[in-house]
Amino acid sequence: MCGIVGYVGPRQALEVVVDGLRRLEYRGYDSAGIAVVNQGKIESRKKAGKLANLEDELSSEPMSMSSTGIGHTRWATHGAPNDVNAHPHLSEDGSIAVIHNGIIENFATLRDELRSQGVELLSQTDTEIVAHLLSAQMKVSENLPDALRQVAQRLTGAFTLVVVHADSPDLVVAARRNSPLVVGRGDGENFLASDVAAFISFTRNAIELGQDQVVVLTPQDVLVTDFFGNHVDVLEYEVTWDAAAAEKGGFDLFMLKEIAEQPKAVADTLLGRIDDSGTVTLDGLELEPEYLASIDKIVIVACGTAYHSGMIAKYAIEHWTRIACEVELASEFRYRDPILRPSTLVIAISQSGETMDTLMAMRYAREQGAKVLAICNSNGSTIPRESDAVIYTHAGPEIAVASTKAFLTQIVACYLFAMFMAQSRGGVDKAAAREIALELATMAHKIDLVLDTVVGVREIAKELVDANSVLFLGRSVGFPVALEGALKLKELAYMHAEGFAAGELKHGPIALIEDGLPVFVVVPPPTDELHDKIVSNIQEVRARGAKTIVLAEEGDSSIDEFADHIIRLPKCPALLQPLVATVPLQVFSCEMATLKGFDVDQPRNLAKSVTVE
Ligand code: M6R
């Protein structure tokens, strides 16, 4: 939610910042803006719409050369996405420029205070007040870092603030609370960004900032303090992927690239975690064996697609470990007074590791005495940093707003955890967990096989492009797959789509079925006890005029006469089927959005990393 970039060093700041914004645009694309420090002045440009609008303006009216700059791509919270509300925001005398990610919750009080002092606010944003507060604070503080520390102490809510001052040509200062910020450490230059993708082509050395910290960047130094000026030691780490991983690599869309990367992402997530005998080992699971043995309830918290992976995990966890498992939308969790004990393990699933709803849910769980295990794709992000243990997925950077490879790897990580628990605790079905672990090890290849079916899926999309609505049905682990298929279609093709548990159909949703309505049905393997029941569900919707698109295992001919289209899935155990069944649904929604002419990688109103509640 909003992308932030800062640079100080010998390169052209403008070029570095624009390059960084291009890589961070997936975080927000309502407007973009830049400020550079040049000869005792701040020069700033900002434009509503995508970064390309700003770039067009910059090429017709270039900005000055500078060694110091900041830039922002916005996902609007306070105020419409127009030129005025775009960041940076400047102090009245134009000497201070501020960019911001997050929400300043006490903004109304501070705005009224500023107005009573005669300050004229130009925008509707919560950000602009920071520029004015800093301007006033500079009259009493020794320097910009000190002024920012003082102002940060007055703010409530979530913020990453990055600031430059006209009189400080080689200085960028930032403050962080509950919103991502990472430093890129270069040789004689330094970078700041919401995400390492912004500076990965310049340096792989990164420093993740903690909560309530201020960082002072000069070309030579990175100095971190708390909001009171006390020095803080930081941990530098090396980013494991390179710039090419965050490029389209010959694909037209990031989403297409990321769909194609799924076999590798799954293989990488499994790498070194299952041995030849099917025994699971988990690096990073630093929970005491006594604690693991004491767990009597698991609660999964997550949002969106990650929530669907949690729903799938519940089936595996309860089946293999016999530990009761609840799955809850993170945004609802802490508001219903959930029962949490030291013997409750909360699993927070998040691709970005920054989703505010999930972060607040896990913080609440820890306050109540529960331990938290993070399943996360972003090394060093806030959710794993604040968790008791972490299982990293190794999907690599996911840039498209629609989550694909992160989803499959989240399922894999959850399954690894369930198997690990089944194998390490007594009294559970260890042999079955071992057998399925060996099956899991073959899934990367099976996902590769499904990718061969995409041509057929695209043809189906062409046929259905004018549909008004699409339904998705599944049972057991096929139900979350159905929900995920519907979510993808909504977010990418802006269509009405719903996922249902197929058994629930007769309790209401079947009334939606009318002539020609496309209904996708995820059929479990013929050996599964639900197979025949869902075949009956297919007949029920078809009898009422639905056009059925059936995802069924290869060789399963029982559905042939009831399917208008069949998408074949490789054979695998029922619990693992989501890993193959989701892929055609991803391709379908991507193709539908493309056919409708929509921006697949950056769908309207959305942002990749949702850092506000
Ligand atoms: O980064 P997270 O996994 O915590 O994100 C959670 C959701 O915002 C995310 O999965 C969202 O639903 C995706 N856009 C769906 O494709």
XYZ file of C-alpha atoms and ligand atoms in Angstrom:
629
model
C 0.000 0.000 0.000
C 2.009 2.949 -1.350
C 5.551 2.487 -2.556
C 8.314 4.614 -1.101
C 11.830 5.218 -2.412
C 14.687 7.379 -1.139
C 18.225 7.801 -2.463
C 21.389 9.633 -1.536
C 24.668 9.164 -3.398
C 26.631 9.905 -6.554
C 24.070 8.691 -9.112
C 21.271 10.786 -10.610
C 18.708 10.630 -7.806
C 15.859 11.149 -10.246
C 16.784 8.077 -12.288
C 17.277 5.877 -9.229
C 13.989 7.001 -7.708
C 11.950 6.546 -10.918
C 13.515 3.108 -11.420
C 12.603 2.196 -7.839
C 9.043 3.478 -8.251
C 8.645 1.372 -11.396
C 9.513 -1.713 -9.357
C 7.222 -0.707 -6.503
C 4.265 0.430 -8.559
C 2.451 -2.816 -7.710
C 2.053 -1.413 -4.172
C -0.196 1.429 -5.307
C -0.876 3.184 -8.576
C -3.339 6.004 -7.931
C -0.669 8.685 -8.358
C 3.103 9.139 -8.302
C 5.458 11.897 -7.250
C 9.093 12.815 -6.725
C 11.123 15.428 -4.870
C 14.836 16.179 -5.257
C 17.104 18.553 -3.373
C 18.800 21.001 -5.687
C 20.928 24.035 -4.808
C 19.153 24.895 -1.577
C 15.684 24.207 -2.995
C 13.216 21.343 -3.147
C 12.033 20.545 -6.637
C 8.908 18.413 -6.747
C 6.629 16.852 -9.383
C 3.528 14.776 -8.888
C 0.785 13.427 -11.088
C -2.459 11.497 -10.666
C -2.676 8.073 -12.306
C 0.053 5.597 -13.066
C 3.753 6.313 -12.935
C 3.756 6.574 -16.741
C 1.866 9.896 -16.441
C 4.608 11.312 -14.265
C 7.294 9.915 -16.546
C 5.660 11.607 -19.546
C 5.723 14.911 -17.723
C 9.340 14.404 -16.666
C 10.415 13.749 -20.230
C 8.741 16.901 -21.521
C 9.900 19.041 -18.580
C 12.992 17.411 -17.027
C 13.900 17.945 -13.372
C 17.309 19.056 -12.134
C 20.252 16.772 -11.532
C 20.549 15.908 -7.872
C 22.236 13.463 -5.546
C 19.284 13.290 -3.147
C 15.703 12.339 -3.904
C 12.525 10.672 -2.690
C 9.568 9.205 -4.577
C 6.130 7.766 -3.938
C 3.432 5.696 -5.638
C 0.085 6.106 -3.890
C -2.823 3.918 -2.904
C -5.263 6.569 -1.747
C -6.625 6.593 1.804
C -7.288 10.258 2.738
C -8.430 12.292 -0.246
C -9.179 11.416 -3.855
C -6.402 10.199 -6.149
C -5.690 13.550 -7.844
C -2.588 15.697 -8.475
C -3.017 17.736 -5.282
C -3.305 14.744 -2.975
C -0.372 12.961 -4.629
C 2.849 12.880 -2.575
C 5.318 14.519 -1.859
C 3.700 17.180 0.323
C 5.648 20.341 1.050
C 5.853 22.711 3.988
C 4.462 26.223 3.363
C 7.903 27.674 2.620
C 8.688 24.738 0.324
C 11.802 23.749 2.277
C 10.570 20.311 3.428
C 9.153 17.478 1.324
C 7.427 14.452 2.870
C 6.177 11.138 1.507
C 4.156 8.727 3.585
C 2.747 5.204 3.661
C 0.101 4.345 6.270
C -2.613 6.234 8.108
C -2.044 8.914 10.740
C -4.979 8.288 13.037
C -4.829 11.540 15.027
C -4.631 13.552 11.833
C -7.916 15.453 12.413
C -6.715 16.810 15.783
C -3.342 17.809 14.385
C -4.944 19.377 11.302
C -7.220 21.492 13.512
C -4.223 22.555 15.597
C -2.353 23.641 12.457
C -5.379 25.499 11.107
C -5.757 27.364 14.383
C -2.151 28.500 13.923
C -3.041 29.879 10.500
C -1.502 27.113 8.391
C -3.267 26.693 5.068
C -3.625 23.047 4.049
C -3.686 22.405 0.325
C -4.660 18.736 0.231
C -7.091 16.367 1.958
C -4.299 14.018 2.987
C -3.133 13.069 6.460
C 0.434 13.347 5.140
C 0.517 17.072 4.526
C 0.210 17.850 8.223
C 3.591 16.193 8.788
C 5.302 18.671 6.462
C 3.821 21.561 8.457
C 4.540 20.016 11.849
C 8.148 19.450 10.769
C 8.441 23.003 9.558
C 7.347 24.308 12.976
C 9.561 21.798 14.803
C 12.633 22.840 12.764
C 12.481 26.223 14.507
C 13.302 24.561 17.834
C 15.093 21.333 16.920
C 18.781 21.106 16.197
C 18.376 19.368 12.857
C 16.011 17.444 10.576
C 16.472 13.999 12.209
C 15.739 15.487 15.618
C 12.677 17.322 14.285
C 11.353 14.100 12.731
C 11.857 12.203 16.005
C 9.862 14.852 17.852
C 7.065 14.880 15.299
C 6.928 11.057 15.136
C 6.315 10.984 18.895
C 3.143 13.033 18.343
C 1.664 10.755 15.677
C -0.579 7.764 16.230
C -1.420 5.067 13.693
C 0.811 3.568 11.036
C 3.423 5.440 9.110
C 6.560 5.294 7.118
C 7.604 8.895 6.588
C 10.510 9.885 4.385
C 11.697 13.467 4.434
C 14.199 15.732 2.673
C 15.119 19.340 3.441
C 16.238 22.049 1.012
C 19.241 22.953 3.191
C 20.502 19.351 3.509
C 21.705 18.251 0.064
C 23.025 14.835 1.146
C 20.487 13.740 3.690
C 17.337 11.596 3.668
C 15.571 10.918 6.964
C 12.783 8.425 7.619
C 10.612 7.271 10.499
C 8.830 3.966 10.778
C 5.910 2.664 12.817
C 3.775 -0.280 11.688
C 4.546 0.219 8.036
C 7.370 -1.333 6.010
C 10.740 0.323 5.433
C 14.018 -1.236 4.415
C 17.451 0.306 3.878
C 19.694 -0.666 0.963
C 23.348 -0.285 1.903
C 25.560 0.654 -1.022
C 29.185 1.718 -1.430
C 29.173 5.516 -1.025
C 25.406 5.574 -1.561
C 22.356 4.447 0.357
C 18.750 3.643 -0.454
C 15.411 3.489 1.324
C 12.326 1.669 0.121
C 9.155 -0.085 1.134
C 10.548 -3.236 -0.410
C 14.008 -4.419 -1.511
C 12.759 -4.725 -5.114
C 13.281 -0.953 -5.442
C 17.067 -1.105 -5.026
C 17.985 -4.709 -5.782
C 19.662 -3.740 -9.072
C 22.086 -1.521 -7.073
C 22.728 -3.478 -3.887
C 21.737 -6.700 -2.176
C 22.766 -5.555 1.288
C 19.694 -4.633 3.272
C 18.718 -3.525 6.752
C 15.156 -4.012 7.947
C 14.093 -1.305 10.360
C 12.216 -2.096 13.559
C 9.149 -0.355 14.943
C 9.387 3.231 16.153
C 12.776 3.884 14.610
C 14.259 6.802 12.716
C 16.940 6.265 10.103
C 19.332 8.946 8.905
C 20.854 8.328 5.495
C 23.906 10.066 4.048
C 26.031 8.704 1.173
C 28.459 7.168 3.677
C 26.345 6.335 6.713
C 23.169 4.754 7.953
C 22.331 5.797 11.485
C 19.347 4.270 13.281
C 17.824 5.525 16.526
C 14.521 5.175 18.336
C 12.095 8.116 18.434
C 14.032 9.511 21.433
C 17.431 9.543 19.745
C 18.851 6.432 21.422
C 21.175 4.502 19.129
C 19.811 1.163 17.845
C 21.980 -1.721 16.568
C 20.781 -3.077 13.255
C 21.193 -6.371 11.491
C 22.377 -6.281 7.893
C 21.361 -9.183 5.640
C 21.856 -10.194 2.046
C 18.858 -10.403 -0.266
C 18.900 -13.875 -1.823
C 17.260 -13.062 -5.149
C 18.519 -10.768 -7.873
C 16.991 -8.038 -10.018
C 16.020 -10.470 -12.793
C 13.616 -12.206 -10.406
C 11.593 -8.995 -10.206
C 11.462 -8.524 -14.007
C 8.906 -9.944 -16.442
C 11.539 -12.189 -18.033
C 9.960 -12.372 -21.488
C 6.359 -12.732 -20.294
C 3.762 -10.074 -21.145
C 2.522 -9.970 -17.584
C 3.986 -10.574 -14.146
C 0.966 -12.750 -13.399
C 1.705 -15.035 -16.361
C 5.329 -15.279 -15.298
C 4.366 -16.048 -11.724
C 1.842 -18.706 -12.783
C 4.579 -20.327 -14.872
C 7.022 -20.171 -11.963
C 4.794 -22.262 -9.711
C 6.513 -25.631 -10.216
C 9.834 -24.053 -9.224
C 8.306 -22.115 -6.333
C 6.789 -25.302 -4.934
C 10.035 -27.247 -5.472
C 12.035 -24.478 -3.754
C 9.648 -24.438 -0.804
C 10.044 -28.196 -0.418
C 13.815 -28.161 -0.935
C 15.714 -29.821 1.903
C 12.576 -30.210 3.987
C 11.528 -33.783 3.119
C 14.125 -36.573 3.110
C 13.965 -39.857 1.188
C 12.100 -41.564 3.998
C 9.401 -38.854 4.009
C 10.627 -37.269 7.249
C 9.987 -33.512 7.413
C 12.498 -31.070 8.899
C 11.724 -27.384 9.242
C 14.439 -24.772 9.498
C 13.297 -21.737 11.470
C 10.727 -23.634 13.532
C 12.344 -22.601 16.771
C 9.643 -23.889 19.078
C 10.598 -26.138 21.997
C 9.582 -29.822 21.617
C 7.748 -29.555 24.970
C 5.761 -26.628 23.639
C 4.965 -28.426 20.369
C 3.736 -31.383 22.408
C 1.498 -29.122 24.491
C -0.393 -27.495 21.593
C -4.083 -28.301 21.875
C -5.551 -25.798 19.428
C -4.354 -24.141 16.244
C -5.869 -20.903 14.945
C -4.940 -19.705 11.473
C -5.286 -15.983 10.712
C -4.868 -14.548 7.230
C -6.529 -12.429 4.549
C -7.690 -12.931 0.968
C -5.848 -15.635 -0.888
C -3.696 -16.413 2.154
C -6.929 -17.067 4.070
C -7.916 -19.610 1.436
C -4.592 -21.394 1.916
C -5.396 -21.460 5.647
C -8.775 -23.040 4.917
C -7.022 -25.780 2.972
C -4.463 -26.214 5.765
C -7.225 -26.862 8.287
C -8.199 -30.088 6.513
C -4.623 -31.367 6.543
C -3.814 -30.249 10.091
C -6.901 -31.800 11.645
C -6.619 -34.963 9.569
C -2.971 -35.669 10.305
C -2.452 -34.233 13.747
C -5.929 -34.476 15.342
C -5.358 -30.996 16.782
C -8.454 -28.798 16.478
C -7.827 -26.055 13.938
C -9.841 -22.877 13.325
C -9.335 -20.512 10.422
C -10.276 -16.897 10.822
C -10.184 -13.776 8.691
C -7.466 -11.714 10.353
C -9.573 -8.559 10.086
C -12.308 -10.142 12.241
C -10.178 -12.086 14.685
C -9.302 -9.708 17.497
C -12.687 -8.012 17.525
C -14.615 -11.067 18.713
C -12.714 -11.787 21.945
C -11.274 -15.160 20.837
C -10.232 -17.754 23.399
C -6.442 -18.034 23.362
C -4.222 -19.881 25.804
C -0.474 -20.588 26.014
C -1.304 -23.983 24.473
C -2.872 -22.292 21.420
C -0.656 -21.931 18.377
C -1.650 -19.117 16.043
C -0.440 -19.429 12.463
C -0.259 -16.117 10.577
C -0.067 -16.658 6.821
C 1.059 -13.748 4.661
C 2.918 -13.406 1.391
C 4.096 -9.873 2.079
C 4.568 -10.218 5.822
C 3.195 -6.682 6.124
C -0.601 -7.086 5.915
C -1.874 -4.903 8.736
C -4.962 -6.997 9.541
C -2.803 -10.105 9.953
C -0.143 -8.249 11.889
C -2.671 -6.824 14.346
C -4.322 -10.244 14.762
C -1.005 -11.927 15.605
C 0.027 -9.129 17.966
C -3.273 -9.547 19.758
C -2.730 -13.317 19.974
C 0.716 -12.834 21.514
C -0.650 -10.339 24.027
C -3.129 -13.022 25.085
C -0.275 -15.489 25.678
C -0.486 -17.582 22.507
C 2.598 -18.313 20.412
C 2.668 -17.329 16.751
C 4.131 -19.185 13.801
C 4.446 -17.093 10.630
C 4.213 -18.593 7.164
C 5.653 -15.889 4.997
C 7.307 -15.213 1.638
C 9.179 -12.013 2.510
C 12.360 -12.417 4.511
C 12.776 -9.972 7.352
C 9.280 -8.486 7.022
C 7.305 -7.477 10.097
C 5.105 -10.551 10.590
C 7.966 -13.086 10.783
C 10.071 -10.658 12.807
C 7.381 -10.411 15.450
C 6.544 -14.139 15.458
C 7.914 -16.868 17.715
C 8.801 -19.030 14.724
C 8.669 -18.855 10.960
C 8.403 -21.131 7.967
C 9.453 -19.204 4.896
C 7.896 -20.015 1.570
C 10.418 -19.697 -1.235
C 8.211 -18.377 -4.015
C 10.558 -15.494 -4.880
C 9.202 -11.988 -5.422
C 5.509 -11.893 -6.316
C 4.832 -8.653 -8.164
C 1.370 -9.125 -9.729
C -1.323 -7.970 -7.328
C -3.172 -11.273 -7.777
C -1.477 -13.873 -5.644
C -0.599 -17.115 -7.467
C 2.725 -18.763 -6.637
C 2.542 -17.452 -3.079
C -0.763 -19.303 -2.643
C 0.585 -22.674 -3.744
C 3.683 -22.315 -1.606
C 1.590 -21.305 1.413
C -0.362 -24.545 1.021
C 2.919 -26.462 0.788
C 4.312 -24.785 3.914
C 1.124 -25.521 5.856
C 1.242 -29.141 4.768
C 4.894 -29.418 5.756
C 4.000 -28.058 9.172
C 1.077 -30.483 9.535
C 3.293 -33.412 8.572
C 6.051 -32.249 10.867
C 3.590 -32.094 13.748
C 2.141 -35.480 12.845
C 5.615 -36.992 12.760
C 6.939 -35.326 15.896
C 3.976 -35.852 18.250
C 2.925 -39.265 19.493
C -0.493 -40.791 18.868
C -1.044 -39.527 15.343
C -0.959 -41.177 11.982
C 2.780 -40.904 11.340
C 2.857 -43.493 8.566
C 0.185 -41.731 6.520
C 1.896 -38.378 7.043
C 5.157 -39.887 5.793
C 3.465 -41.361 2.746
C 1.827 -38.075 1.834
C 5.134 -36.233 2.360
C 6.610 -38.374 -0.393
C 3.599 -37.570 -2.584
C 4.057 -33.865 -1.849
C 7.599 -34.108 -3.142
C 6.178 -35.016 -6.592
C 3.768 -32.085 -6.815
C 6.089 -29.622 -8.570
C 6.169 -31.958 -11.564
C 2.375 -32.341 -11.512
C 1.856 -28.574 -11.488
C 4.102 -28.466 -14.534
C 1.772 -30.948 -16.242
C -1.268 -28.790 -15.481
C 0.424 -25.801 -17.066
C 0.252 -27.750 -20.341
C -3.556 -27.455 -20.237
C -3.610 -23.648 -20.331
C -4.373 -23.427 -24.064
C -7.697 -25.185 -23.474
C -8.453 -22.944 -20.504
C -7.867 -19.845 -22.629
C -10.339 -21.137 -25.213
C -12.938 -21.552 -22.471
C -12.315 -17.941 -21.392
C -12.936 -16.749 -24.966
C -16.269 -18.557 -24.983
C -17.314 -17.143 -21.590
C -15.990 -13.605 -21.902
C -19.471 -12.062 -22.046
C -20.881 -13.970 -19.063
C -22.396 -11.747 -16.362
C -21.565 -14.055 -13.518
C -19.546 -17.214 -12.854
C -19.944 -19.723 -10.027
C -17.312 -22.056 -8.597
C -18.165 -25.210 -6.643
C -16.049 -27.553 -4.586
C -16.202 -29.758 -1.531
C -13.636 -30.420 1.189
C -10.344 -28.840 0.046
C -12.051 -28.105 -3.252
C -14.240 -25.540 -1.475
C -11.397 -23.073 -0.731
C -10.196 -23.679 -4.294
C -13.654 -22.586 -5.475
C -13.446 -19.467 -3.273
C -10.011 -18.704 -4.683
C -11.252 -19.118 -8.278
C -14.046 -16.639 -7.566
C -11.740 -14.152 -5.809
C -9.349 -14.157 -8.762
C -12.147 -13.484 -11.230
C -13.527 -10.639 -9.116
C -10.206 -8.904 -8.588
C -8.944 -9.254 -12.166
C -11.980 -9.338 -14.469
C -14.264 -7.204 -12.235
C -17.027 -9.788 -12.624
C -19.583 -11.137 -10.250
C -18.238 -14.499 -9.138
C -18.979 -16.697 -6.144
C -17.476 -19.812 -4.676
C -19.689 -22.273 -2.838
C -19.339 -25.504 -0.948
C -21.179 -27.701 -3.441
C -23.223 -29.410 -0.725
C -24.580 -26.031 0.323
C -26.021 -25.344 -3.109
C -29.408 -26.855 -2.408
C -29.748 -24.638 0.679
C -30.077 -21.474 -1.365
C -27.496 -20.691 -4.059
C -29.013 -23.131 -6.568
C -31.658 -20.449 -7.144
C -28.948 -18.489 -8.979
C -28.636 -21.131 -11.682
C -30.147 -20.102 -14.992
C -29.680 -20.952 -18.616
C -26.076 -20.664 -19.736
C -24.619 -19.626 -16.334
C -21.004 -20.870 -16.269
C -20.299 -23.101 -13.258
C -16.801 -24.436 -12.558
C -16.794 -27.607 -10.487
C -13.708 -29.024 -8.742
C -14.157 -32.803 -8.591
C -12.080 -34.785 -6.066
C -10.321 -37.989 -7.210
C -12.672 -40.965 -7.839
C -11.266 -42.703 -4.755
C -12.514 -39.889 -2.499
C -15.760 -40.371 -0.593
C -17.100 -37.047 -1.882
C -16.519 -37.827 -5.540
C -19.970 -39.248 -6.297
C -21.723 -36.570 -4.301
C -20.159 -33.794 -6.342
C -20.965 -35.625 -9.576
C -24.592 -35.417 -8.413
C -24.125 -31.682 -7.758
C -22.905 -31.248 -11.338
C -26.041 -32.959 -12.606
C -28.234 -30.761 -10.417
C -26.855 -27.514 -11.857
C -26.777 -28.839 -15.406
C -30.402 -29.911 -15.186
C -31.199 -26.261 -14.485
C -29.352 -24.936 -17.515
C -25.825 -24.262 -16.170
C -22.840 -24.525 -18.478
C -20.479 -26.807 -16.561
C -16.700 -26.580 -16.658
C -15.443 -29.575 -14.736
C -11.958 -29.966 -13.275
C -11.475 -33.699 -12.854
C -8.657 -36.197 -12.537
C -7.306 -37.745 -15.723
C -9.118 -40.999 -16.462
C -12.217 -40.026 -14.463
C -14.903 -40.632 -17.109
C -17.816 -40.438 -14.694
C -18.220 -36.716 -15.385
C -17.921 -36.845 -19.167
C -21.619 -36.745 -19.979
C -22.367 -33.894 -17.570
C -19.546 -31.541 -18.546
C -19.623 -28.893 -21.246
C -15.871 -28.566 -20.813
C -13.408 -30.774 -18.963
C -10.076 -29.598 -17.555
C -7.947 -32.607 -16.674
C -5.856 -32.727 -13.498
C -2.972 -35.117 -12.784
C -3.651 -37.909 -10.301
C -2.795 -37.011 -6.733
C -4.196 -37.600 -3.240
C -7.385 -35.615 -2.576
C -5.714 -33.414 0.051
C -3.038 -32.321 -2.422
C -5.428 -31.615 -5.280
C -5.649 -27.832 -4.583
C -2.036 -27.557 -5.768
C -3.089 -28.594 -9.267
C -6.763 -27.551 -9.355
C -6.067 -23.863 -8.608
C -3.746 -23.351 -11.575
C -6.369 -23.498 -14.390
C -8.566 -21.095 -12.414
C -5.683 -18.610 -12.187
C -5.131 -18.884 -15.940
C -8.865 -18.478 -16.590
C -9.206 -15.210 -14.662
C -5.971 -13.845 -16.116
C -7.258 -14.578 -19.627
C -10.719 -13.140 -18.915
C -9.170 -9.888 -17.680
C -6.861 -9.743 -20.692
C -9.750 -10.328 -23.115
C -11.711 -7.531 -21.424
C -8.713 -5.216 -21.811
C -8.064 -4.775 -18.085
C -4.723 -4.223 -16.395
C -4.021 -7.706 -15.046
C -0.975 -6.904 -12.929
C -2.472 -3.774 -11.391
C -6.236 -4.215 -11.082
C -8.289 -1.188 -10.146
C -8.663 -0.117 -6.498
C -6.186 -2.726 -5.249
C -2.600 -2.789 -4.046
C -0.238 -5.646 -3.416
C 0.628 -5.048 0.170
C -2.275 -3.920 2.359
C -0.646 -2.005 5.181
C -3.755 -0.288 6.519
C -6.577 -1.841 8.572
O 0.516 -10.348 1.679
P -0.624 -11.160 2.183
O -0.531 -12.608 1.802
O -0.870 -11.006 3.652
O -1.910 -10.577 1.436
C -3.198 -11.021 1.744
C -4.201 -10.575 0.705
O -4.257 -9.178 0.655
C -3.877 -11.115 -0.684
O -3.792 -12.500 -0.690
C -4.958 -10.667 -1.701
O -6.172 -11.255 -1.392
C -4.532 -11.004 -3.135
N -4.594 -9.824 -3.947
C -5.407 -11.991 -3.814
O -4.956 -12.306 -5.091
